Amino acid sequence: MFTLRDKGFLFFVATPYVRCWADLEARGMKMADLPMWDATRDFLLTDVAYRVGTGKYYGHFLMESGVLAHDGHYGTSGTVSDGDEKGMLEAEGKGSFPARSRWNMLQRELDNERVKNDCLYHAFLPRPVAHMVRSGIIPPGEMFADVSALFCDIVHFIQLVANCQPRDVVGVLNSLTTRFDRVTKVHDTFRVESIGDACVIISGAPEKVPNHAERIANTALGMMCLSQEVASPLYGEKIQIRIGVHTGSMLCGVVGTKLPRFIVLGETAVVASKMESHGVPGKIHISPSTYSAIKSRGFTIEERGKTELRGYGALNTYFLVANEHATDDDLCGRPRIGTQEISFINEGKEEKPSFDKKNKKAVQTPSSGSKNPRKI
């Protein structure tokens, strides 16, 4: 407030005393009632952003004012003040709207959205990194001494793209990626990214584990097995993939703020890529360092001999063939009962599977009056 000298009037500028959006609504005001230059607008928007992020905001006030959609897209969760809850109950008692049921619905909606967001973060970020980014912290880059990396691509993929319908090409990639993601979940490895037909998977960073080479080896065996389930739309034959694995040090970090991405850099990534490109279709090509890490862990390994890697030099490389202590079902994460392979769905009355030693398969032994099993 100040005096206008020429007219003898007092110039008075005021703004409503509001601490949050609920106070604004309680006074029967809207955001448009506040001048554009009023800092109160900024405080209110900041308050709304904070409460949306933490789940501690006023669902009924924001919904009525249009900030919160009536379809419950944002939802609510957490706690409300006593005054807000009292107002909701009074409104419900007057029959204006079912406040309690709406509040509960919005709580469930927000919980579902949070679960979806967490799943989205974990899809492209490792668990510890996702938790940090979720908290607003961008982790710095770090060098990890012992990491195993796997590179994979589809053999003759260029010909596949050139001669097949786009939906068929994308369908093949989707089928493979879905299966590969299942394998990484089984062996607790992380798929860094997929560009076209190329796929990069690591273990040992950012979570340090002593058996990272074994995890990557089992992941590679599972991927090779599952790739046989996908047919090429070009010739109708089984898709062939090529895998290269290397173990060593690696630089890992997160880049970007709008869409943070986990990246891997260093010699290990380069050598793993070259092991894949100099490999053989349908085989897992491993480096000497990976061989040293898994040779006494029950894996069947064949020596390939000297292999000249362009731009790097010659290495005595190997082919990973199998895991002597695990079946294909174990490697692929297929559901099993005990040590028996189950290839049917029980229908009708209870049916007990027996074990055929010759074929090593579970054989259906139907109870009297039971339906025939349905194969899958």
mmCIF file of C-alpha atoms in Angstrom:
data_model
loop_
_atom_site.group_PDB
_atom_site.id
_atom_site.type_symbol
_atom_site.label_atom_id
_atom_site.label_comp_id
_atom_site.label_asym_id
_atom_site.label_seq_id
_atom_site.Cartn_x
_atom_site.Cartn_y
_atom_site.Cartn_z
ATOM 1 C CA MET A 1 0.000 0.000 0.000
ATOM 2 C CA PHE A 2 1.331 3.430 -0.891
ATOM 3 C CA THR A 3 0.033 7.013 -1.462
ATOM 4 C CA LEU A 4 -0.645 8.481 -4.889
ATOM 5 C CA ARG A 5 0.777 11.985 -4.516
ATOM 6 C CA ASP A 6 -1.067 13.667 -7.355
ATOM 7 C CA LYS A 7 -4.566 12.624 -6.289
ATOM 8 C CA GLY A 8 -4.221 12.023 -2.566
ATOM 9 C CA PHE A 9 -5.409 8.460 -2.843
ATOM 10 C CA LEU A 10 -3.979 5.300 -1.351
ATOM 11 C CA PHE A 11 -3.012 2.509 -3.748
ATOM 12 C CA PHE A 12 -3.664 -0.860 -2.095
ATOM 13 C CA VAL A 13 -2.494 -4.167 -3.575
ATOM 14 C CA ALA A 14 -3.521 -7.386 -1.834
ATOM 15 C CA THR A 15 -3.534 -11.092 -2.477
ATOM 16 C CA PRO A 16 -5.655 -13.710 -0.730
ATOM 17 C CA TYR A 17 -3.974 -15.610 2.060
ATOM 18 C CA VAL A 18 -3.951 -19.161 0.776
ATOM 19 C CA ARG A 19 -1.512 -21.867 1.790
ATOM 20 C CA CYS A 20 -2.672 -24.548 -0.597
ATOM 21 C CA TRP A 21 -5.245 -25.334 -3.242
ATOM 22 C CA ALA A 22 -7.811 -26.326 -0.636
ATOM 23 C CA ASP A 23 -7.669 -22.828 0.879
ATOM 24 C CA LEU A 24 -8.301 -21.310 -2.547
ATOM 25 C CA GLU A 25 -11.329 -23.519 -3.135
ATOM 26 C CA ALA A 26 -12.648 -22.839 0.364
ATOM 27 C CA ARG A 27 -12.813 -19.125 -0.515
ATOM 28 C CA GLY A 28 -14.767 -19.849 -3.681
ATOM 29 C CA MET A 29 -11.902 -18.708 -5.890
ATOM 30 C CA LYS A 30 -10.199 -20.151 -8.951
ATOM 31 C CA MET A 31 -6.675 -19.842 -10.269
ATOM 32 C CA ALA A 32 -7.908 -17.382 -12.901
ATOM 33 C CA ASP A 33 -8.923 -14.975 -10.105
ATOM 34 C CA LEU A 34 -5.266 -14.428 -9.211
ATOM 35 C CA PRO A 35 -3.277 -11.917 -11.288
ATOM 36 C CA MET A 36 -0.611 -13.342 -13.573
ATOM 37 C CA TRP A 37 2.113 -11.438 -11.697
ATOM 38 C CA ASP A 38 0.997 -12.776 -8.312
ATOM 39 C CA ALA A 39 3.580 -15.129 -6.819
ATOM 40 C CA THR A 40 0.748 -16.979 -5.085
ATOM 41 C CA ARG A 41 0.037 -18.724 -8.390
ATOM 42 C CA ASP A 42 3.529 -20.190 -8.384
ATOM 43 C CA PHE A 43 3.186 -21.345 -4.784
ATOM 44 C CA LEU A 44 -0.129 -23.039 -5.535
ATOM 45 C CA LEU A 45 1.187 -24.822 -8.614
ATOM 46 C CA THR A 46 4.246 -25.949 -6.681
ATOM 47 C CA ASP A 47 2.003 -27.257 -3.919
ATOM 48 C CA VAL A 48 -0.120 -29.191 -6.419
ATOM 49 C CA ALA A 49 2.961 -30.649 -8.134
ATOM 50 C CA TYR A 50 4.377 -31.770 -4.792
ATOM 51 C CA ARG A 51 1.147 -33.375 -3.671
ATOM 52 C CA VAL A 52 0.626 -35.133 -6.999
ATOM 53 C CA GLY A 53 4.153 -36.519 -6.761
ATOM 54 C CA THR A 54 3.835 -37.677 -3.166
ATOM 55 C CA GLY A 55 0.177 -38.663 -3.173
ATOM 56 C CA LYS A 56 -0.653 -36.299 -0.286
ATOM 57 C CA TYR A 57 -3.203 -34.067 -1.955
ATOM 58 C CA TYR A 58 -6.882 -33.250 -1.917
ATOM 59 C CA GLY A 59 -8.688 -35.461 -4.397
ATOM 60 C CA HIS A 60 -12.157 -33.882 -4.129
ATOM 61 C CA PHE A 61 -10.940 -30.269 -4.333
ATOM 62 C CA LEU A 62 -8.666 -30.878 -7.310
ATOM 63 C CA MET A 63 -11.253 -32.977 -9.103
ATOM 64 C CA GLU A 64 -13.998 -30.382 -8.768
ATOM 65 C CA SER A 65 -11.651 -27.618 -9.913
ATOM 66 C CA GLY A 66 -10.573 -29.530 -13.009
ATOM 67 C CA VAL A 67 -6.966 -30.061 -11.938
ATOM 68 C CA LEU A 68 -7.660 -33.739 -11.281
ATOM 69 C CA ALA A 69 -9.500 -35.554 -14.059
ATOM 70 C CA HIS A 70 -12.842 -37.147 -13.193
ATOM 71 C CA ASP A 71 -11.644 -40.414 -14.687
ATOM 72 C CA GLY A 72 -9.172 -40.726 -11.829
ATOM 73 C CA HIS A 73 -6.094 -40.647 -14.064
ATOM 74 C CA TYR A 74 -3.869 -39.269 -11.343
ATOM 75 C CA GLY A 75 -5.687 -40.709 -8.364
ATOM 76 C CA THR A 76 -4.875 -40.037 -4.732
ATOM 77 C CA SER A 77 -3.090 -41.871 -1.990
ATOM 78 C CA GLY A 78 -1.419 -41.185 1.294
ATOM 79 C CA THR A 79 -2.993 -38.982 3.964
ATOM 80 C CA VAL A 80 -5.358 -36.032 4.077
ATOM 81 C CA SER A 81 -5.821 -33.386 6.688
ATOM 82 C CA ASP A 82 -8.590 -33.670 9.265
ATOM 83 C CA GLY A 83 -10.371 -30.679 7.751
ATOM 84 C CA ASP A 84 -10.364 -32.173 4.267
ATOM 85 C CA GLU A 85 -11.652 -35.525 5.451
ATOM 86 C CA LYS A 86 -14.342 -33.837 7.561
ATOM 87 C CA GLY A 87 -15.461 -31.819 4.550
ATOM 88 C CA MET A 88 -15.654 -34.940 2.440
ATOM 89 C CA LEU A 89 -17.752 -36.767 5.018
ATOM 90 C CA GLU A 90 -20.107 -33.792 5.398
ATOM 91 C CA ALA A 91 -20.516 -33.605 1.642
ATOM 92 C CA GLU A 92 -21.211 -37.299 1.502
ATOM 93 C CA GLY A 93 -23.801 -36.955 4.266
ATOM 94 C CA LYS A 94 -25.583 -34.261 2.274
ATOM 95 C CA GLY A 95 -25.685 -36.567 -0.733
ATOM 96 C CA SER A 96 -23.719 -34.228 -3.017
ATOM 97 C CA PHE A 97 -21.346 -36.999 -4.119
ATOM 98 C CA PRO A 98 -20.100 -40.345 -2.752
ATOM 99 C CA ALA A 99 -16.908 -38.851 -1.382
ATOM 100 C CA ARG A 100 -15.634 -41.858 0.520
ATOM 101 C CA SER A 101 -16.077 -44.342 -2.312
ATOM 102 C CA ARG A 102 -14.582 -41.876 -4.777
ATOM 103 C CA TRP A 103 -11.645 -41.282 -2.473
ATOM 104 C CA ASN A 104 -10.992 -45.017 -2.180
ATOM 105 C CA MET A 105 -11.251 -45.424 -5.925
ATOM 106 C CA LEU A 106 -8.717 -42.678 -6.515
ATOM 107 C CA GLN A 107 -6.385 -44.221 -3.970
ATOM 108 C CA ARG A 108 -6.455 -47.484 -5.891
ATOM 109 C CA GLU A 109 -5.939 -45.664 -9.167
ATOM 110 C CA LEU A 110 -2.834 -43.904 -7.886
ATOM 111 C CA ASP A 111 -1.432 -47.140 -6.497
ATOM 112 C CA ASN A 112 -1.914 -48.752 -9.893
ATOM 113 C CA GLU A 113 -0.248 -45.827 -11.653
ATOM 114 C CA ARG A 114 2.706 -46.014 -9.292
ATOM 115 C CA VAL A 115 3.112 -49.712 -9.990
ATOM 116 C CA LYS A 116 3.019 -49.012 -13.729
ATOM 117 C CA ASN A 117 5.607 -46.245 -13.367
ATOM 118 C CA ASP A 118 7.879 -48.490 -11.319
ATOM 119 C CA CYS A 119 7.592 -51.237 -13.932
ATOM 120 C CA LEU A 120 8.417 -48.722 -16.647
ATOM 121 C CA TYR A 121 11.495 -47.507 -14.781
ATOM 122 C CA HIS A 122 12.685 -51.058 -14.181
ATOM 123 C CA ALA A 123 12.221 -51.865 -17.866
ATOM 124 C CA PHE A 124 15.093 -49.615 -18.941
ATOM 125 C CA LEU A 125 17.039 -49.114 -15.697
ATOM 126 C CA PRO A 126 18.589 -51.643 -13.290
ATOM 127 C CA ARG A 127 16.888 -51.949 -9.905
ATOM 128 C CA PRO A 128 19.266 -49.822 -7.773
ATOM 129 C CA VAL A 129 19.526 -47.174 -10.488
ATOM 130 C CA ALA A 130 15.741 -47.074 -10.912
ATOM 131 C CA HIS A 131 15.276 -46.472 -7.175
ATOM 132 C CA MET A 132 17.757 -43.583 -7.266
ATOM 133 C CA VAL A 133 16.206 -41.979 -10.350
ATOM 134 C CA ARG A 134 12.742 -42.421 -8.821
ATOM 135 C CA SER A 135 14.005 -40.388 -5.846
ATOM 136 C CA GLY A 136 15.300 -37.629 -8.118
ATOM 137 C CA ILE A 137 18.971 -38.667 -7.933
ATOM 138 C CA ILE A 138 20.979 -39.235 -11.105
ATOM 139 C CA PRO A 139 23.792 -41.666 -10.193
ATOM 140 C CA PRO A 140 27.275 -40.747 -11.438
ATOM 141 C CA GLY A 141 29.232 -42.917 -13.850
ATOM 142 C CA GLU A 142 31.247 -45.731 -12.298
ATOM 143 C CA MET A 143 33.895 -48.192 -13.454
ATOM 144 C CA PHE A 144 33.187 -51.824 -12.571
ATOM 145 C CA ALA A 145 36.134 -54.220 -12.545
ATOM 146 C CA ASP A 146 34.276 -57.502 -13.167
ATOM 147 C CA VAL A 147 31.352 -57.462 -15.571
ATOM 148 C CA SER A 148 30.177 -59.934 -18.190
ATOM 149 C CA ALA A 149 28.527 -58.636 -21.360
ATOM 150 C CA LEU A 150 26.511 -60.474 -24.007
ATOM 151 C CA PHE A 151 25.845 -59.263 -27.546
ATOM 152 C CA CYS A 152 23.284 -60.993 -29.740
ATOM 153 C CA ASP A 153 21.901 -60.452 -33.223
ATOM 154 C CA ILE A 154 19.792 -62.261 -35.826
ATOM 155 C CA VAL A 155 21.565 -63.965 -38.720
ATOM 156 C CA HIS A 156 20.567 -62.593 -42.171
ATOM 157 C CA PHE A 157 18.378 -59.931 -40.597
ATOM 158 C CA ILE A 158 18.959 -57.482 -43.472
ATOM 159 C CA GLN A 159 17.532 -59.973 -45.970
ATOM 160 C CA LEU A 160 14.628 -60.550 -43.611
ATOM 161 C CA VAL A 161 13.797 -56.833 -43.526
ATOM 162 C CA ALA A 162 14.179 -56.436 -47.286
ATOM 163 C CA ASN A 163 11.921 -59.339 -48.260
ATOM 164 C CA CYS A 164 9.237 -59.536 -45.559
ATOM 165 C CA GLN A 165 6.239 -57.469 -44.549
ATOM 166 C CA PRO A 166 6.925 -54.907 -41.789
ATOM 167 C CA ARG A 167 4.430 -56.538 -39.437
ATOM 168 C CA ASP A 168 6.195 -59.884 -39.864
ATOM 169 C CA VAL A 169 9.595 -58.366 -39.073
ATOM 170 C CA VAL A 170 8.282 -56.573 -36.001
ATOM 171 C CA GLY A 171 6.466 -59.740 -34.958
ATOM 172 C CA VAL A 172 9.718 -61.711 -35.021
ATOM 173 C CA LEU A 173 11.526 -59.053 -32.989
ATOM 174 C CA ASN A 174 8.687 -58.898 -30.479
ATOM 175 C CA SER A 175 8.620 -62.682 -30.075
ATOM 176 C CA LEU A 176 12.370 -62.854 -29.505
ATOM 177 C CA THR A 177 12.489 -59.855 -27.168
ATOM 178 C CA THR A 178 9.638 -61.215 -25.052
ATOM 179 C CA ARG A 179 11.423 -64.529 -24.673
ATOM 180 C CA PHE A 180 14.786 -62.903 -23.983
ATOM 181 C CA ASP A 181 13.267 -60.721 -21.269
ATOM 182 C CA ARG A 182 11.922 -63.833 -19.591
ATOM 183 C CA VAL A 183 15.398 -65.392 -19.606
ATOM 184 C CA THR A 184 17.009 -62.272 -18.125
ATOM 185 C CA LYS A 185 14.448 -62.335 -15.339
ATOM 186 C CA VAL A 186 15.179 -66.012 -14.614
ATOM 187 C CA HIS A 187 18.946 -65.479 -14.363
ATOM 188 C CA ASP A 188 18.782 -61.950 -12.910
ATOM 189 C CA THR A 189 20.671 -60.266 -15.729
ATOM 190 C CA PHE A 190 19.848 -56.906 -17.308
ATOM 191 C CA ARG A 191 19.058 -56.119 -20.946
ATOM 192 C CA VAL A 192 20.658 -52.747 -21.527
ATOM 193 C CA GLU A 193 19.066 -52.017 -24.872
ATOM 194 C CA SER A 194 17.917 -53.409 -28.194
ATOM 195 C CA ILE A 195 18.641 -51.612 -31.460
ATOM 196 C CA GLY A 196 17.048 -53.356 -34.400
ATOM 197 C CA ASP A 197 18.012 -56.998 -34.094
ATOM 198 C CA ALA A 198 20.976 -56.302 -31.782
ATOM 199 C CA CYS A 199 20.563 -57.011 -28.073
ATOM 200 C CA VAL A 200 22.964 -56.158 -25.207
ATOM 201 C CA ILE A 201 22.748 -57.908 -21.820
ATOM 202 C CA ILE A 202 25.083 -57.504 -18.836
ATOM 203 C CA SER A 203 25.635 -58.912 -15.358
ATOM 204 C CA GLY A 204 27.823 -57.585 -12.561
ATOM 205 C CA ALA A 205 26.842 -53.919 -12.839
ATOM 206 C CA PRO A 206 25.544 -51.841 -11.187
ATOM 207 C CA GLU A 207 24.913 -54.685 -8.718
ATOM 208 C CA LYS A 208 28.191 -56.483 -8.114
ATOM 209 C CA VAL A 209 27.738 -60.265 -8.076
ATOM 210 C CA PRO A 210 30.506 -62.886 -7.925
ATOM 211 C CA ASN A 211 28.872 -65.260 -10.437
ATOM 212 C CA HIS A 212 28.145 -62.736 -13.194
ATOM 213 C CA ALA A 213 29.877 -64.874 -15.850
ATOM 214 C CA GLU A 214 27.740 -67.908 -14.968
ATOM 215 C CA ARG A 215 24.567 -65.820 -15.122
ATOM 216 C CA ILE A 216 25.448 -64.488 -18.560
ATOM 217 C CA ALA A 217 26.412 -67.976 -19.760
ATOM 218 C CA ASN A 218 23.066 -69.393 -18.620
ATOM 219 C CA THR A 219 21.275 -66.421 -20.163
ATOM 220 C CA ALA A 220 23.008 -67.067 -23.485
ATOM 221 C CA LEU A 221 22.079 -70.763 -23.406
ATOM 222 C CA GLY A 222 18.462 -69.903 -22.619
ATOM 223 C CA MET A 223 18.316 -67.354 -25.433
ATOM 224 C CA MET A 224 19.756 -69.836 -27.907
ATOM 225 C CA CYS A 225 17.176 -72.430 -26.863
ATOM 226 C CA LEU A 226 14.195 -70.063 -27.002
ATOM 227 C CA SER A 227 15.198 -68.664 -30.399
ATOM 228 C CA GLN A 228 14.343 -72.098 -31.830
ATOM 229 C CA GLU A 229 10.696 -71.441 -30.992
ATOM 230 C CA VAL A 230 10.493 -68.528 -33.459
ATOM 231 C CA ALA A 231 10.179 -69.180 -37.193
ATOM 232 C CA SER A 232 11.531 -66.904 -39.901
ATOM 233 C CA PRO A 233 8.761 -65.399 -42.068
ATOM 234 C CA LEU A 234 11.154 -65.514 -45.027
ATOM 235 C CA TYR A 235 11.790 -69.253 -45.332
ATOM 236 C CA GLY A 236 9.671 -70.698 -42.545
ATOM 237 C CA GLU A 237 12.741 -72.129 -40.841
ATOM 238 C CA LYS A 238 13.811 -71.512 -37.271
ATOM 239 C CA ILE A 239 15.413 -68.160 -36.562
ATOM 240 C CA GLN A 240 19.175 -68.308 -36.112
ATOM 241 C CA ILE A 241 20.954 -65.994 -33.709
ATOM 242 C CA ARG A 242 24.611 -65.341 -33.002
ATOM 243 C CA ILE A 243 25.899 -64.571 -29.487
ATOM 244 C CA GLY A 244 29.219 -63.208 -28.247
ATOM 245 C CA VAL A 245 30.299 -62.977 -24.593
ATOM 246 C CA HIS A 246 33.245 -61.271 -22.898
ATOM 247 C CA THR A 247 34.209 -60.608 -19.273
ATOM 248 C CA GLY A 248 36.192 -57.616 -18.047
ATOM 249 C CA SER A 249 35.932 -54.059 -16.756
ATOM 250 C CA MET A 250 33.162 -51.740 -17.894
ATOM 251 C CA LEU A 251 32.091 -48.122 -17.444
ATOM 252 C CA CYS A 252 28.390 -47.767 -16.639
ATOM 253 C CA GLY A 253 26.227 -44.722 -16.034
ATOM 254 C CA VAL A 254 22.949 -42.930 -16.669
ATOM 255 C CA VAL A 255 22.461 -40.264 -19.343
ATOM 256 C CA GLY A 256 19.470 -38.020 -19.909
ATOM 257 C CA THR A 257 16.927 -36.471 -17.563
ATOM 258 C CA LYS A 258 13.646 -36.582 -19.478
ATOM 259 C CA LEU A 259 14.113 -40.270 -20.292
ATOM 260 C CA PRO A 260 17.125 -41.583 -18.338
ATOM 261 C CA ARG A 261 18.987 -44.397 -20.068
ATOM 262 C CA PHE A 262 21.547 -46.804 -18.661
ATOM 263 C CA ILE A 263 24.629 -47.043 -20.883
ATOM 264 C CA VAL A 264 27.720 -49.264 -20.930
ATOM 265 C CA LEU A 265 31.110 -48.255 -22.323
ATOM 266 C CA GLY A 266 34.615 -49.627 -22.493
ATOM 267 C CA GLU A 267 36.719 -52.460 -23.842
ATOM 268 C CA THR A 268 34.444 -55.205 -22.538
ATOM 269 C CA ALA A 269 31.510 -53.935 -24.584
ATOM 270 C CA VAL A 270 33.715 -53.608 -27.681
ATOM 271 C CA VAL A 271 35.194 -57.104 -27.371
ATOM 272 C CA ALA A 272 31.789 -58.684 -26.678
ATOM 273 C CA SER A 273 30.465 -57.019 -29.827
ATOM 274 C CA LYS A 274 33.392 -58.358 -31.856
ATOM 275 C CA MET A 275 32.932 -61.833 -30.380
ATOM 276 C CA GLU A 276 29.374 -61.747 -31.676
ATOM 277 C CA SER A 277 30.228 -60.395 -35.143
ATOM 278 C CA HIS A 278 33.056 -62.955 -35.569
ATOM 279 C CA GLY A 279 30.934 -65.801 -34.246
ATOM 280 C CA VAL A 280 29.108 -68.651 -35.943
ATOM 281 C CA PRO A 281 25.316 -68.761 -36.482
ATOM 282 C CA GLY A 282 23.603 -70.848 -33.827
ATOM 283 C CA LYS A 283 26.581 -70.802 -31.447
ATOM 284 C CA ILE A 284 27.735 -68.887 -28.374
ATOM 285 C CA HIS A 285 31.205 -67.420 -28.911
ATOM 286 C CA ILE A 286 33.061 -66.665 -25.661
ATOM 287 C CA SER A 287 36.373 -64.948 -24.970
ATOM 288 C CA PRO A 288 39.312 -66.352 -22.955
ATOM 289 C CA SER A 289 38.363 -64.295 -19.889
ATOM 290 C CA THR A 290 34.820 -65.675 -19.890
ATOM 291 C CA TYR A 291 36.189 -69.179 -20.407
ATOM 292 C CA SER A 292 38.460 -68.794 -17.371
ATOM 293 C CA ALA A 293 35.506 -67.625 -15.254
ATOM 294 C CA ILE A 294 33.173 -70.544 -16.078
ATOM 295 C CA LYS A 295 35.434 -73.459 -17.072
ATOM 296 C CA SER A 296 35.125 -75.117 -13.645
ATOM 297 C CA ARG A 297 31.417 -74.371 -13.192
ATOM 298 C CA GLY A 298 29.913 -77.347 -14.987
ATOM 299 C CA PHE A 299 29.659 -75.953 -18.514
ATOM 300 C CA THR A 300 30.422 -77.869 -21.704
ATOM 301 C CA ILE A 301 32.870 -75.789 -23.731
ATOM 302 C CA GLU A 302 34.562 -76.419 -27.077
ATOM 303 C CA GLU A 303 37.777 -74.741 -28.139
ATOM 304 C CA ARG A 304 37.593 -72.852 -31.413
ATOM 305 C CA GLY A 305 41.214 -71.803 -31.659
ATOM 306 C CA LYS A 306 42.791 -68.546 -32.736
ATOM 307 C CA THR A 307 40.295 -65.990 -33.989
ATOM 308 C CA GLU A 308 41.367 -62.708 -35.534
ATOM 309 C CA LEU A 309 39.134 -59.888 -34.314
ATOM 310 C CA ARG A 310 39.210 -56.919 -36.651
ATOM 311 C CA GLY A 311 40.688 -53.875 -34.964
ATOM 312 C CA TYR A 312 41.593 -55.778 -31.819
ATOM 313 C CA GLY A 313 43.878 -58.726 -32.536
ATOM 314 C CA ALA A 314 43.893 -62.512 -32.254
ATOM 315 C CA LEU A 315 42.338 -64.368 -29.319
ATOM 316 C CA ASN A 316 42.050 -68.038 -28.469
ATOM 317 C CA THR A 317 38.250 -68.270 -28.341
ATOM 318 C CA TYR A 318 35.719 -70.943 -27.380
ATOM 319 C CA PHE A 319 32.144 -72.072 -27.982
ATOM 320 C CA LEU A 320 29.778 -72.481 -25.031
ATOM 321 C CA VAL A 321 27.716 -75.617 -25.677
ATOM 322 C CA ALA A 322 25.669 -76.518 -22.600
ATOM 323 C CA ASN A 323 25.254 -76.437 -18.843
ATOM 324 C CA GLU A 324 25.752 -79.941 -17.463
ATOM 325 C CA HIS A 325 23.735 -79.183 -14.322
ATOM 326 C CA ALA A 326 20.663 -77.572 -15.911
ATOM 327 C CA THR A 327 18.051 -78.628 -18.441
ATOM 328 C CA ASP A 328 16.684 -76.477 -21.232
ATOM 329 C CA ASP A 329 13.572 -75.866 -19.151
ATOM 330 C CA ASP A 330 15.693 -74.585 -16.282
ATOM 331 C CA LEU A 331 17.643 -72.291 -18.580
ATOM 332 C CA CYS A 332 14.514 -70.967 -20.298
ATOM 333 C CA GLY A 333 12.439 -70.570 -17.146
ATOM 334 C CA ARG A 334 9.695 -72.929 -18.226
ATOM 335 C CA PRO A 335 7.331 -74.066 -15.457
ATOM 336 C CA ARG A 336 8.216 -77.459 -14.038
ATOM 337 C CA ILE A 337 7.039 -79.767 -11.255
ATOM 338 C CA GLY A 338 9.989 -81.235 -9.401
ATOM 339 C CA THR A 339 12.366 -82.719 -11.969
ATOM 340 C CA GLN A 340 9.647 -83.684 -14.452
ATOM 341 C CA GLU A 341 8.701 -81.920 -17.640
ATOM 342 C CA ILE A 342 4.992 -81.166 -17.696
ATOM 343 C CA SER A 343 3.507 -80.818 -21.191
ATOM 344 C CA PHE A 344 -0.187 -80.900 -20.426
ATOM 345 C CA ILE A 345 -2.911 -79.036 -18.581
ATOM 346 C CA ASN A 346 -5.004 -81.031 -16.130
ATOM 347 C CA GLU A 347 -8.687 -81.007 -16.960
ATOM 348 C CA GLY A 348 -11.580 -82.557 -15.107
ATOM 349 C CA LYS A 349 -10.599 -84.805 -12.230
ATOM 350 C CA GLU A 350 -7.157 -84.922 -10.700
ATOM 351 C CA GLU A 351 -4.554 -86.558 -12.944
ATOM 352 C CA LYS A 352 -1.150 -87.726 -11.764
ATOM 353 C CA PRO A 353 1.834 -87.504 -14.126
ATOM 354 C CA SER A 354 4.246 -90.418 -14.256
ATOM 355 C CA PHE A 355 7.828 -90.272 -15.479
ATOM 356 C CA ASP A 356 8.952 -92.030 -18.648
ATOM 357 C CA LYS A 357 12.647 -92.804 -18.095
ATOM 358 C CA LYS A 358 13.261 -93.573 -21.743
ATOM 359 C CA ASN A 359 11.919 -90.324 -23.155
ATOM 360 C CA LYS A 360 12.516 -88.299 -19.985
ATOM 361 C CA LYS A 361 9.053 -86.830 -20.340
ATOM 362 C CA ALA A 362 6.086 -86.599 -18.028
ATOM 363 C CA VAL A 363 3.434 -89.039 -19.185
ATOM 364 C CA GLN A 364 -0.243 -88.463 -18.488
ATOM 365 C CA THR A 365 -1.899 -91.106 -16.331
ATOM 366 C CA PRO A 366 -5.599 -90.182 -16.319
ATOM 367 C CA SER A 367 -7.854 -91.142 -13.483
ATOM 368 C CA SER A 368 -11.006 -93.035 -14.289
ATOM 369 C CA GLY A 369 -13.593 -90.798 -15.844
ATOM 370 C CA SER A 370 -11.168 -87.922 -16.413
ATOM 371 C CA LYS A 371 -10.945 -85.981 -19.624
ATOM 372 C CA ASN A 372 -8.100 -86.310 -22.073
ATOM 373 C CA PRO A 373 -5.222 -83.911 -21.435
ATOM 374 C CA ARG A 374 -4.850 -80.879 -23.675
ATOM 375 C CA LYS A 375 -1.351 -80.438 -25.111
ATOM 376 C CA ILE A 376 0.369 -77.045 -25.096
#
